[in-house]
Amino acid sequence: MNAEILKANELKKVAPVFGQLSFDNHEQVVFCNDKDTGLKAIIGIHNTNLGPALGGTRMWNYASEYDALNDVLRLSRGMSFKSAITGLNLGGGKAVIIGDAKTQKSPELMRRFGEFVHSLSGKYITAEDVGMETEDMDTVREVTPYVAGISEEKGGSGNPSPITAYGVFMGMKAAAKYKFGNDNLVGKKVLVQGIGHVGETLVKYITEEGGQVLISDINQERLAEVSAKYGAEIFEGDNLYGVEVDIYAPCALGATLNNQTIQQLKAKVIAGAANNQLEDELIHGELLQKKGIVYAPDFLINAGGIINVYAELVKYDKSEIMRKTENIYNTTLEILAKAELDNMTTHQAALQIAKNRILAAKK
Ligand code: NAD
């Protein structure tokens, strides 16, 4: 093992939370454990300058606790910037539950998790993320009011994913306009990686406009279903990132833009729903810039869901939500232009605006 890795491992032992690579002055990190239900969760509250920390709960079978902590730190930080750039008065937070959502999730576990959320007195408000359904949020609602994304029958706004997909579609069209001079996706080939709640609706929007879609997922049943429904082609082969497409839409998990994948990419535009697409925001943002690939920052274009969820907490007005989500098109164009003008990556340009707003709120 080289000296650098040894040093990093030593640091993790003496500073397992505050010394984490992904730690970014988070305000609070809460570890939740319940022996009876088997709940093991971590709530990350990154910043509350602009308001309560709102962000979904992800249930995932993490390979290690380190991975779970790393994920919650990265995701909660991303939420601060997402809400800030979208102009919402919300801070950034997120939660992860360690386990398999298909086999280990139960109403008891979700209620116990809700009690932990409640113990934070509204500083953190939860909602859906990967591995969660609207019914799970309804269960959490039984024990705490600090939850959004609950079902329409229970007075909520339902699953936010279709609105997220609409925002991603807007961001994709803006990025296409910037790169190709036209935002019409007719004849454009788009790879959608991950055809879950958001990915499927995105496939619908693209095919409705006349774009060609190539889909990829680890779930074979969904691939067959979505392909049959929208006439999308299923990716077959072993070099997904090197496939000839115009646009790549990461809609599964994060960090798919890294040293290995960027080298192979043929796509000219990247616009997708997944959070934290850049494995390293500086290094990989710059690599994309060097390759002339237009990257629509994830936290900017996947904000439709948070716009919808926020409205559930204040005043639910569907047309206002759609207007705000549609505006992601304009904001994306502004950010892409700013990045070029200021000679920085598109991610940095978006981050700068978000950080300024958070800082101003503190003052
Ligand atoms: P989901 O769980 O419904 O869908 C994820 C899909 O990705 C699943 O079909 C899964 O099988 C697939 N997948 C997982 N690993 C994969 C891999 N290695 N290769 C290909 N496919 C893979 O989740 P979702 O709600 O659609 O969210 C998708 C992404 O968008 C997540 O990163 C999420 O954090 C982000 N996001 C979602 C929302 C929202 O409103 N749901 C909002 C903002 C951001």
CSV table of C-alpha atoms and ligand atoms in Angstrom, one decimal:
chain,number,residue,atom,x,y,z
A,1,MET,CA,0.0,0.0,0.0
A,2,ASN,CA,1.5,3.4,-0.9
A,3,ALA,CA,2.2,6.0,1.7
A,4,GLU,CA,-0.7,8.3,0.7
A,5,ILE,CA,-3.3,5.6,1.1
A,6,LEU,CA,-1.8,4.6,4.5
A,7,LYS,CA,-2.0,8.2,5.6
A,8,ALA,CA,-5.6,8.5,4.4
A,9,ASN,CA,-6.5,5.3,6.3
A,10,GLU,CA,-4.9,6.5,9.5
A,11,LEU,CA,-6.8,9.8,9.2
A,12,LYS,CA,-10.1,7.9,8.8
A,13,LYS,CA,-9.4,6.0,12.0
A,14,VAL,CA,-8.8,9.2,14.1
A,15,ALA,CA,-11.4,11.3,12.3
A,16,PRO,CA,-14.0,9.0,10.8
A,17,VAL,CA,-16.6,11.7,10.3
A,18,PHE,CA,-15.1,15.2,10.3
A,19,GLY,CA,-12.0,13.8,8.6
A,20,GLN,CA,-14.0,12.3,5.7
A,21,LEU,CA,-13.1,13.3,2.2
A,22,SER,CA,-16.7,14.3,1.6
A,23,PHE,CA,-17.1,16.2,4.9
A,24,ASP,CA,-17.8,19.8,4.0
A,25,ASN,CA,-18.5,21.6,7.3
A,26,HIS,CA,-21.8,19.7,7.7
A,27,GLU,CA,-23.8,21.2,10.6
A,28,GLN,CA,-25.0,17.9,12.0
A,29,VAL,CA,-24.7,14.2,11.3
A,30,VAL,CA,-27.1,11.9,13.1
A,31,PHE,CA,-26.5,8.1,13.4
A,32,CYS,CA,-29.8,6.2,14.1
A,33,ASN,CA,-29.9,2.7,15.3
A,34,ASP,CA,-32.8,0.5,16.4
A,35,LYS,CA,-32.1,-3.1,17.4
A,36,ASP,CA,-35.7,-4.3,17.2
A,37,THR,CA,-36.4,-3.2,13.6
A,38,GLY,CA,-32.9,-3.5,12.4
A,39,LEU,CA,-32.8,0.2,11.4
A,40,LYS,CA,-29.4,1.6,10.7
A,41,ALA,CA,-29.6,5.1,9.3
A,42,ILE,CA,-27.6,8.3,9.0
A,43,ILE,CA,-29.1,11.7,8.6
A,44,GLY,CA,-26.8,14.4,7.2
A,45,ILE,CA,-27.7,18.1,7.7
A,46,HIS,CA,-25.3,20.1,5.6
A,47,ASN,CA,-26.5,23.7,5.9
A,48,THR,CA,-29.6,25.5,7.2
A,49,ASN,CA,-28.8,29.1,6.4
A,50,LEU,CA,-31.7,29.3,4.0
A,51,GLY,CA,-34.2,27.2,5.9
A,52,PRO,CA,-34.9,23.6,7.2
A,53,ALA,CA,-32.7,20.9,5.6
A,54,LEU,CA,-34.9,19.1,3.1
A,55,GLY,CA,-33.9,16.0,1.2
A,56,GLY,CA,-35.0,12.5,0.5
A,57,THR,CA,-34.2,9.2,2.2
A,58,ARG,CA,-32.3,6.6,0.2
A,59,MET,CA,-32.4,3.0,1.2
A,60,TRP,CA,-29.5,1.1,-0.3
A,61,ASN,CA,-27.5,-2.0,0.4
A,62,TYR,CA,-24.2,-0.2,0.9
A,63,ALA,CA,-21.0,-2.3,0.7
A,64,SER,CA,-19.8,-0.6,3.9
A,65,GLU,CA,-20.8,2.0,6.5
A,66,TYR,CA,-18.0,4.1,5.1
A,67,ASP,CA,-19.9,4.1,1.7
A,68,ALA,CA,-23.2,5.0,3.4
A,69,LEU,CA,-21.6,7.9,5.4
A,70,ASN,CA,-19.8,9.1,2.3
A,71,ASP,CA,-23.1,9.0,0.3
A,72,VAL,CA,-25.1,10.9,2.9
A,73,LEU,CA,-22.4,13.6,3.2
A,74,ARG,CA,-22.2,14.1,-0.6
A,75,LEU,CA,-26.0,14.0,-1.1
A,76,SER,CA,-26.9,16.4,1.7
A,77,ARG,CA,-24.3,18.9,0.5
A,78,GLY,CA,-25.8,18.6,-3.0
A,79,MET,CA,-29.2,19.4,-1.6
A,80,SER,CA,-28.0,22.7,-0.1
A,81,PHE,CA,-26.8,23.8,-3.5
A,82,LYS,CA,-29.8,22.5,-5.3
A,83,SER,CA,-32.3,24.4,-3.2
A,84,ALA,CA,-30.1,27.5,-3.2
A,85,ILE,CA,-29.7,27.7,-7.0
A,86,THR,CA,-33.4,27.0,-7.5
A,87,GLY,CA,-34.3,30.0,-5.2
A,88,LEU,CA,-36.0,27.9,-2.5
A,89,ASN,CA,-35.8,28.8,1.1
A,90,LEU,CA,-34.5,25.5,2.1
A,91,GLY,CA,-31.3,24.1,3.5
A,92,GLY,CA,-29.6,20.8,2.5
A,93,GLY,CA,-30.1,17.5,4.1
A,94,LYS,CA,-30.5,13.8,3.2
A,95,ALA,CA,-30.8,10.5,4.9
A,96,VAL,CA,-29.6,7.0,4.1
A,97,ILE,CA,-30.9,3.7,5.5
A,98,ILE,CA,-28.5,0.9,5.2
A,99,GLY,CA,-30.2,-2.2,3.8
A,100,ASP,CA,-32.0,-3.8,0.9
A,101,ALA,CA,-35.2,-1.9,0.2
A,102,LYS,CA,-36.8,-5.0,-1.4
A,103,THR,CA,-36.3,-7.3,1.5
A,104,GLN,CA,-35.5,-5.3,4.6
A,105,LYS,CA,-38.0,-2.4,4.5
A,106,SER,CA,-41.0,-2.7,6.8
A,107,PRO,CA,-43.6,-0.3,8.2
A,108,GLU,CA,-42.1,-0.7,11.7
A,109,LEU,CA,-38.6,0.3,10.3
A,110,MET,CA,-40.1,3.3,8.5
A,111,ARG,CA,-42.0,4.4,11.6
A,112,ARG,CA,-38.9,4.1,13.8
A,113,PHE,CA,-36.9,6.1,11.2
A,114,GLY,CA,-39.7,8.7,11.3
A,115,GLU,CA,-39.3,9.0,15.1
A,116,PHE,CA,-35.6,9.8,14.6
A,117,VAL,CA,-36.6,12.5,12.0
A,118,HIS,CA,-39.1,13.8,14.5
A,119,SER,CA,-36.5,14.1,17.2
A,120,LEU,CA,-34.8,16.8,15.1
A,121,SER,CA,-37.8,19.0,15.6
A,122,GLY,CA,-38.1,20.1,11.9
A,123,LYS,CA,-34.5,20.9,11.3
A,124,TYR,CA,-34.5,18.0,8.8
A,125,ILE,CA,-37.5,17.2,6.6
A,126,THR,CA,-37.5,14.0,4.7
A,127,ALA,CA,-39.0,12.8,1.4
A,128,GLU,CA,-38.5,10.0,-1.2
A,129,ASP,CA,-35.2,9.0,-2.8
A,130,VAL,CA,-33.9,5.7,-4.3
A,131,GLY,CA,-35.5,2.7,-2.6
A,132,MET,CA,-38.5,4.7,-1.2
A,133,GLU,CA,-42.1,4.8,-2.3
A,134,THR,CA,-44.9,7.3,-1.6
A,135,GLU,CA,-46.4,4.8,0.8
A,136,ASP,CA,-43.2,4.8,2.9
A,137,MET,CA,-43.6,8.5,3.3
A,138,ASP,CA,-47.2,8.0,4.4
A,139,THR,CA,-45.9,5.6,7.1
A,140,VAL,CA,-43.3,8.2,8.2
A,141,ARG,CA,-46.2,10.8,8.4
A,142,GLU,CA,-47.9,8.6,11.0
A,143,VAL,CA,-45.2,9.6,13.5
A,144,THR,CA,-43.9,13.0,12.3
A,145,PRO,CA,-45.1,16.0,10.3
A,146,TYR,CA,-41.6,16.6,9.1
A,147,VAL,CA,-42.0,14.7,5.8
A,148,ALA,CA,-43.0,15.6,2.3
A,149,GLY,CA,-43.8,13.6,-0.8
A,150,ILE,CA,-46.8,11.9,0.8
A,151,SER,CA,-49.7,10.5,-1.2
A,152,GLU,CA,-52.4,12.7,-2.6
A,153,GLU,CA,-55.0,10.7,-0.6
A,154,LYS,CA,-53.2,11.7,2.5
A,155,GLY,CA,-53.1,15.4,1.5
A,156,GLY,CA,-49.7,15.4,-0.1
A,157,SER,CA,-48.4,15.9,-3.6
A,158,GLY,CA,-47.5,12.3,-4.4
A,159,ASN,CA,-44.3,11.1,-6.1
A,160,PRO,CA,-42.1,14.0,-7.2
A,161,SER,CA,-40.3,12.0,-9.9
A,162,PRO,CA,-42.4,13.0,-12.9
A,163,ILE,CA,-41.7,16.7,-12.1
A,164,THR,CA,-38.0,15.9,-11.7
A,165,ALA,CA,-38.1,14.2,-15.1
A,166,TYR,CA,-39.7,17.3,-16.7
A,167,GLY,CA,-37.0,19.5,-15.2
A,168,VAL,CA,-34.3,17.2,-16.5
A,169,PHE,CA,-35.9,17.3,-19.9
A,170,MET,CA,-35.8,21.1,-19.8
A,171,GLY,CA,-32.2,21.1,-18.8
A,172,MET,CA,-31.4,18.6,-21.6
A,173,LYS,CA,-33.1,20.8,-24.2
A,174,ALA,CA,-31.2,23.9,-23.0
A,175,ALA,CA,-27.9,22.0,-23.1
A,176,ALA,CA,-28.7,20.7,-26.6
A,177,LYS,CA,-29.5,24.3,-27.7
A,178,TYR,CA,-26.1,25.4,-26.4
A,179,LYS,CA,-24.2,22.6,-28.0
A,180,PHE,CA,-26.1,21.9,-31.3
A,181,GLY,CA,-27.7,25.3,-31.8
A,182,ASN,CA,-31.2,23.8,-31.6
A,183,ASP,CA,-33.2,22.5,-28.6
A,184,ASN,CA,-35.3,20.2,-30.7
A,185,LEU,CA,-34.4,16.6,-30.0
A,186,VAL,CA,-35.8,15.2,-33.2
A,187,GLY,CA,-33.2,12.8,-34.6
A,188,LYS,CA,-31.0,13.1,-31.5
A,189,LYS,CA,-29.9,9.8,-29.9
A,190,VAL,CA,-30.1,9.8,-26.1
A,191,LEU,CA,-28.7,7.2,-23.7
A,192,VAL,CA,-30.9,7.0,-20.6
A,193,GLN,CA,-29.0,5.0,-17.9
A,194,GLY,CA,-31.5,3.9,-15.2
A,195,ILE,CA,-35.1,3.8,-16.1
A,196,GLY,CA,-36.7,4.0,-12.7
A,197,HIS,CA,-39.2,6.6,-11.5
A,198,VAL,CA,-37.4,9.5,-13.2
A,199,GLY,CA,-35.7,7.7,-16.1
A,200,GLU,CA,-38.9,6.3,-17.4
A,201,THR,CA,-40.7,9.6,-17.6
A,202,LEU,CA,-37.7,11.1,-19.2
A,203,VAL,CA,-37.8,8.4,-21.9
A,204,LYS,CA,-41.4,9.4,-22.4
A,205,TYR,CA,-40.7,13.1,-23.0
A,206,ILE,CA,-37.8,12.4,-25.3
A,207,THR,CA,-39.6,9.9,-27.5
A,208,GLU,CA,-42.7,12.1,-27.6
A,209,GLU,CA,-40.5,14.9,-29.0
A,210,GLY,CA,-39.1,12.5,-31.7
A,211,GLY,CA,-35.8,11.7,-30.1
A,212,GLN,CA,-34.3,8.2,-30.3
A,213,VAL,CA,-33.7,6.6,-26.9
A,214,LEU,CA,-31.2,3.9,-25.9
A,215,ILE,CA,-31.9,2.5,-22.4
A,216,SER,CA,-29.8,0.7,-19.9
A,217,ASP,CA,-30.7,-0.7,-16.5
A,218,ILE,CA,-29.7,-3.6,-14.2
A,219,ASN,CA,-33.4,-4.6,-14.0
A,220,GLN,CA,-34.2,-6.7,-17.0
A,221,GLU,CA,-38.0,-6.7,-16.5
A,222,ARG,CA,-38.0,-2.9,-16.5
A,223,LEU,CA,-36.0,-2.8,-19.7
A,224,ALA,CA,-38.5,-5.0,-21.5
A,225,GLU,CA,-41.4,-3.0,-20.1
A,226,VAL,CA,-40.1,0.5,-20.9
A,227,SER,CA,-38.8,-0.7,-24.3
A,228,ALA,CA,-42.2,-2.0,-25.3
A,229,LYS,CA,-44.0,1.1,-24.0
A,230,TYR,CA,-42.0,3.8,-25.8
A,231,GLY,CA,-40.2,1.9,-28.5
A,232,ALA,CA,-36.8,2.5,-26.9
A,233,GLU,CA,-33.8,0.4,-27.9
A,234,ILE,CA,-32.2,-1.7,-25.2
A,235,PHE,CA,-28.5,-1.3,-24.9
A,236,GLU,CA,-26.6,-4.5,-25.5
A,237,GLY,CA,-22.9,-4.8,-25.4
A,238,ASP,CA,-20.1,-4.3,-22.9
A,239,ASN,CA,-19.0,-0.7,-23.5
A,240,LEU,CA,-22.0,1.5,-22.4
A,241,TYR,CA,-20.0,4.7,-22.0
A,242,GLY,CA,-18.4,4.4,-25.4
A,243,VAL,CA,-21.7,4.0,-27.3
A,244,GLU,CA,-22.4,6.5,-30.2
A,245,VAL,CA,-25.0,8.8,-28.8
A,246,ASP,CA,-25.5,12.6,-28.9
A,247,ILE,CA,-26.7,12.9,-25.3
A,248,TYR,CA,-26.0,10.8,-22.1
A,249,ALA,CA,-28.6,11.0,-19.3
A,250,PRO,CA,-27.3,9.4,-16.1
A,251,CYS,CA,-30.5,8.5,-14.2
A,252,ALA,CA,-29.3,5.7,-11.9
A,253,LEU,CA,-26.7,6.4,-9.2
A,254,GLY,CA,-23.9,8.9,-8.8
A,255,ALA,CA,-20.2,9.1,-9.8
A,256,THR,CA,-20.6,7.7,-13.3
A,257,LEU,CA,-18.5,10.5,-14.7
A,258,ASN,CA,-15.0,9.5,-13.7
A,259,ASN,CA,-11.5,8.9,-15.1
A,260,GLN,CA,-12.5,5.7,-16.8
A,261,THR,CA,-15.9,6.7,-18.3
A,262,ILE,CA,-15.0,10.2,-19.5
A,263,GLN,CA,-12.2,8.8,-21.7
A,264,GLN,CA,-14.7,6.7,-23.5
A,265,LEU,CA,-17.6,9.1,-23.8
A,266,LYS,CA,-18.8,9.9,-27.3
A,267,ALA,CA,-21.8,12.0,-26.2
A,268,LYS,CA,-21.5,15.7,-26.7
A,269,VAL,CA,-24.0,16.6,-24.0
A,270,ILE,CA,-24.6,15.2,-20.5
A,271,ALA,CA,-27.9,15.9,-18.8
A,272,GLY,CA,-29.5,13.5,-16.3
A,273,ALA,CA,-31.3,13.1,-13.0
A,274,ALA,CA,-28.7,11.3,-10.9
A,275,ASN,CA,-27.2,13.2,-8.0
A,276,ASN,CA,-23.4,13.7,-7.8
A,277,GLN,CA,-22.7,12.5,-11.3
A,278,LEU,CA,-19.1,13.8,-11.2
A,279,GLU,CA,-17.0,11.5,-9.1
A,280,ASP,CA,-14.7,14.4,-8.3
A,281,GLU,CA,-16.4,17.7,-9.1
A,282,LEU,CA,-13.2,19.6,-9.9
A,283,ILE,CA,-11.1,17.0,-11.8
A,284,HIS,CA,-14.0,15.5,-13.7
A,285,GLY,CA,-15.7,18.8,-14.4
A,286,GLU,CA,-12.5,20.0,-16.0
A,287,LEU,CA,-12.0,16.7,-18.0
A,288,LEU,CA,-15.5,17.1,-19.5
A,289,GLN,CA,-14.7,20.8,-20.3
A,290,LYS,CA,-11.5,19.8,-22.0
A,291,LYS,CA,-13.3,17.2,-24.2
A,292,GLY,CA,-15.8,19.9,-25.2
A,293,ILE,CA,-18.7,18.0,-23.6
A,294,VAL,CA,-21.5,20.2,-22.3
A,295,TYR,CA,-22.4,19.1,-18.8
A,296,ALA,CA,-25.7,20.4,-17.4
A,297,PRO,CA,-25.0,20.4,-13.7
A,298,ASP,CA,-27.1,17.7,-12.0
A,299,PHE,CA,-28.2,19.7,-8.9
A,300,LEU,CA,-29.5,22.4,-11.2
A,301,ILE,CA,-31.5,20.3,-13.6
A,302,ASN,CA,-32.9,17.7,-11.3
A,303,ALA,CA,-34.5,20.3,-9.0
A,304,GLY,CA,-38.1,19.6,-10.2
A,305,GLY,CA,-38.8,17.2,-7.4
A,306,ILE,CA,-37.6,19.6,-4.7
A,307,ILE,CA,-39.7,22.4,-6.2
A,308,ASN,CA,-42.8,20.1,-6.0
A,309,VAL,CA,-42.0,18.9,-2.5
A,310,TYR,CA,-41.4,22.4,-1.2
A,311,ALA,CA,-44.7,23.5,-2.6
A,312,GLU,CA,-46.4,20.7,-0.6
A,313,LEU,CA,-45.0,22.4,2.6
A,314,VAL,CA,-46.0,26.0,1.7
A,315,LYS,CA,-48.7,26.3,-0.9
A,316,TYR,CA,-49.4,23.7,-3.6
A,317,ASP,CA,-50.1,25.4,-6.9
A,318,LYS,CA,-49.4,23.0,-9.8
A,319,SER,CA,-49.2,25.6,-12.5
A,320,GLU,CA,-46.6,27.6,-10.5
A,321,ILE,CA,-44.6,24.4,-9.9
A,322,MET,CA,-44.6,23.6,-13.6
A,323,ARG,CA,-43.6,27.2,-14.4
A,324,LYS,CA,-40.7,27.1,-12.0
A,325,THR,CA,-39.6,23.7,-13.3
A,326,GLU,CA,-39.8,24.9,-16.9
A,327,ASN,CA,-37.6,27.8,-15.9
A,328,ILE,CA,-34.7,25.2,-15.4
A,329,TYR,CA,-34.3,25.7,-19.2
A,330,ASN,CA,-33.5,29.4,-18.8
A,331,THR,CA,-31.3,28.9,-15.8
A,332,THR,CA,-29.3,26.1,-17.5
A,333,LEU,CA,-28.7,28.4,-20.5
A,334,GLU,CA,-27.5,31.2,-18.2
A,335,ILE,CA,-25.1,28.9,-16.3
A,336,LEU,CA,-23.6,27.4,-19.5
A,337,ALA,CA,-23.0,30.9,-20.8
A,338,LYS,CA,-21.5,32.1,-17.5
A,339,ALA,CA,-19.2,29.1,-17.4
A,340,GLU,CA,-17.9,30.0,-20.9
A,341,LEU,CA,-17.6,33.7,-20.1
A,342,ASP,CA,-15.8,33.2,-16.8
A,343,ASN,CA,-13.7,30.3,-18.1
A,344,MET,CA,-14.8,27.8,-15.5
A,345,THR,CA,-16.6,24.5,-15.5
A,346,THR,CA,-20.4,24.5,-15.7
A,347,HIS,CA,-20.5,22.8,-12.3
A,348,GLN,CA,-18.3,25.5,-10.8
A,349,ALA,CA,-20.5,28.2,-12.3
A,350,ALA,CA,-23.6,26.8,-10.8
A,351,LEU,CA,-21.9,26.2,-7.5
A,352,GLN,CA,-20.7,29.7,-7.3
A,353,ILE,CA,-24.2,31.1,-7.6
A,354,ALA,CA,-25.6,28.7,-5.1
A,355,LYS,CA,-22.8,29.3,-2.5
A,356,ASN,CA,-23.3,33.1,-2.8
A,357,ARG,CA,-26.9,32.8,-2.0
A,358,ILE,CA,-26.2,30.6,1.1
A,359,LEU,CA,-23.6,33.0,2.3
A,360,ALA,CA,-25.8,36.0,1.8
A,361,ALA,CA,-28.5,34.3,3.9
A,362,LYS,CA,-26.1,33.9,6.7
A,363,LYS,CA,-25.2,37.6,6.7
B,1,NAD,P1,-35.3,4.6,-8.9
B,1,NAD,O1,-34.8,3.8,-7.8
B,1,NAD,O2,-36.7,4.7,-9.2
B,1,NAD,O3,-34.5,4.3,-10.3
B,1,NAD,C1,-33.2,4.0,-10.4
B,1,NAD,C2,-33.0,3.0,-11.5
B,1,NAD,O4,-31.6,2.8,-11.8
B,1,NAD,C3,-33.6,1.6,-11.2
B,1,NAD,O5,-34.4,1.2,-12.3
B,1,NAD,C4,-32.3,0.7,-11.1
B,1,NAD,O6,-32.5,-0.6,-11.4
B,1,NAD,C5,-31.4,1.4,-12.0
B,1,NAD,N1,-30.0,1.2,-11.7
B,1,NAD,C6,-29.3,1.1,-10.5
B,1,NAD,N2,-28.0,0.8,-10.7
B,1,NAD,C7,-27.8,0.8,-12.0
B,1,NAD,C8,-26.7,0.7,-12.9
B,1,NAD,N3,-25.5,0.4,-12.4
B,1,NAD,N4,-26.9,0.7,-14.2
B,1,NAD,C9,-28.1,0.9,-14.8
B,1,NAD,N5,-29.2,1.1,-14.0
B,1,NAD,C10,-29.1,1.1,-12.7
B,1,NAD,O7,-34.7,6.1,-8.6
B,1,NAD,P2,-35.3,7.5,-9.2
B,1,NAD,O8,-36.2,8.1,-8.2
B,1,NAD,O9,-35.7,7.3,-10.6
B,1,NAD,O10,-33.9,8.4,-9.2
B,1,NAD,C11,-32.9,8.2,-10.1
B,1,NAD,C12,-31.7,9.1,-9.8
B,1,NAD,O11,-32.2,10.5,-9.8
B,1,NAD,C13,-31.1,8.9,-8.4
B,1,NAD,O12,-29.8,9.2,-8.4
B,1,NAD,C14,-31.8,10.0,-7.5
B,1,NAD,O13,-31.1,10.4,-6.4
B,1,NAD,C15,-31.9,11.1,-8.5
B,1,NAD,N6,-33.0,12.1,-8.2
B,1,NAD,C16,-34.3,11.6,-8.1
B,1,NAD,C17,-35.3,12.5,-7.9
B,1,NAD,C18,-36.7,12.1,-7.8
B,1,NAD,O14,-37.6,13.0,-7.8
B,1,NAD,N7,-37.0,10.8,-7.7
B,1,NAD,C19,-35.0,13.9,-7.7
B,1,NAD,C20,-33.7,14.3,-7.8
B,1,NAD,C21,-32.7,13.4,-8.1
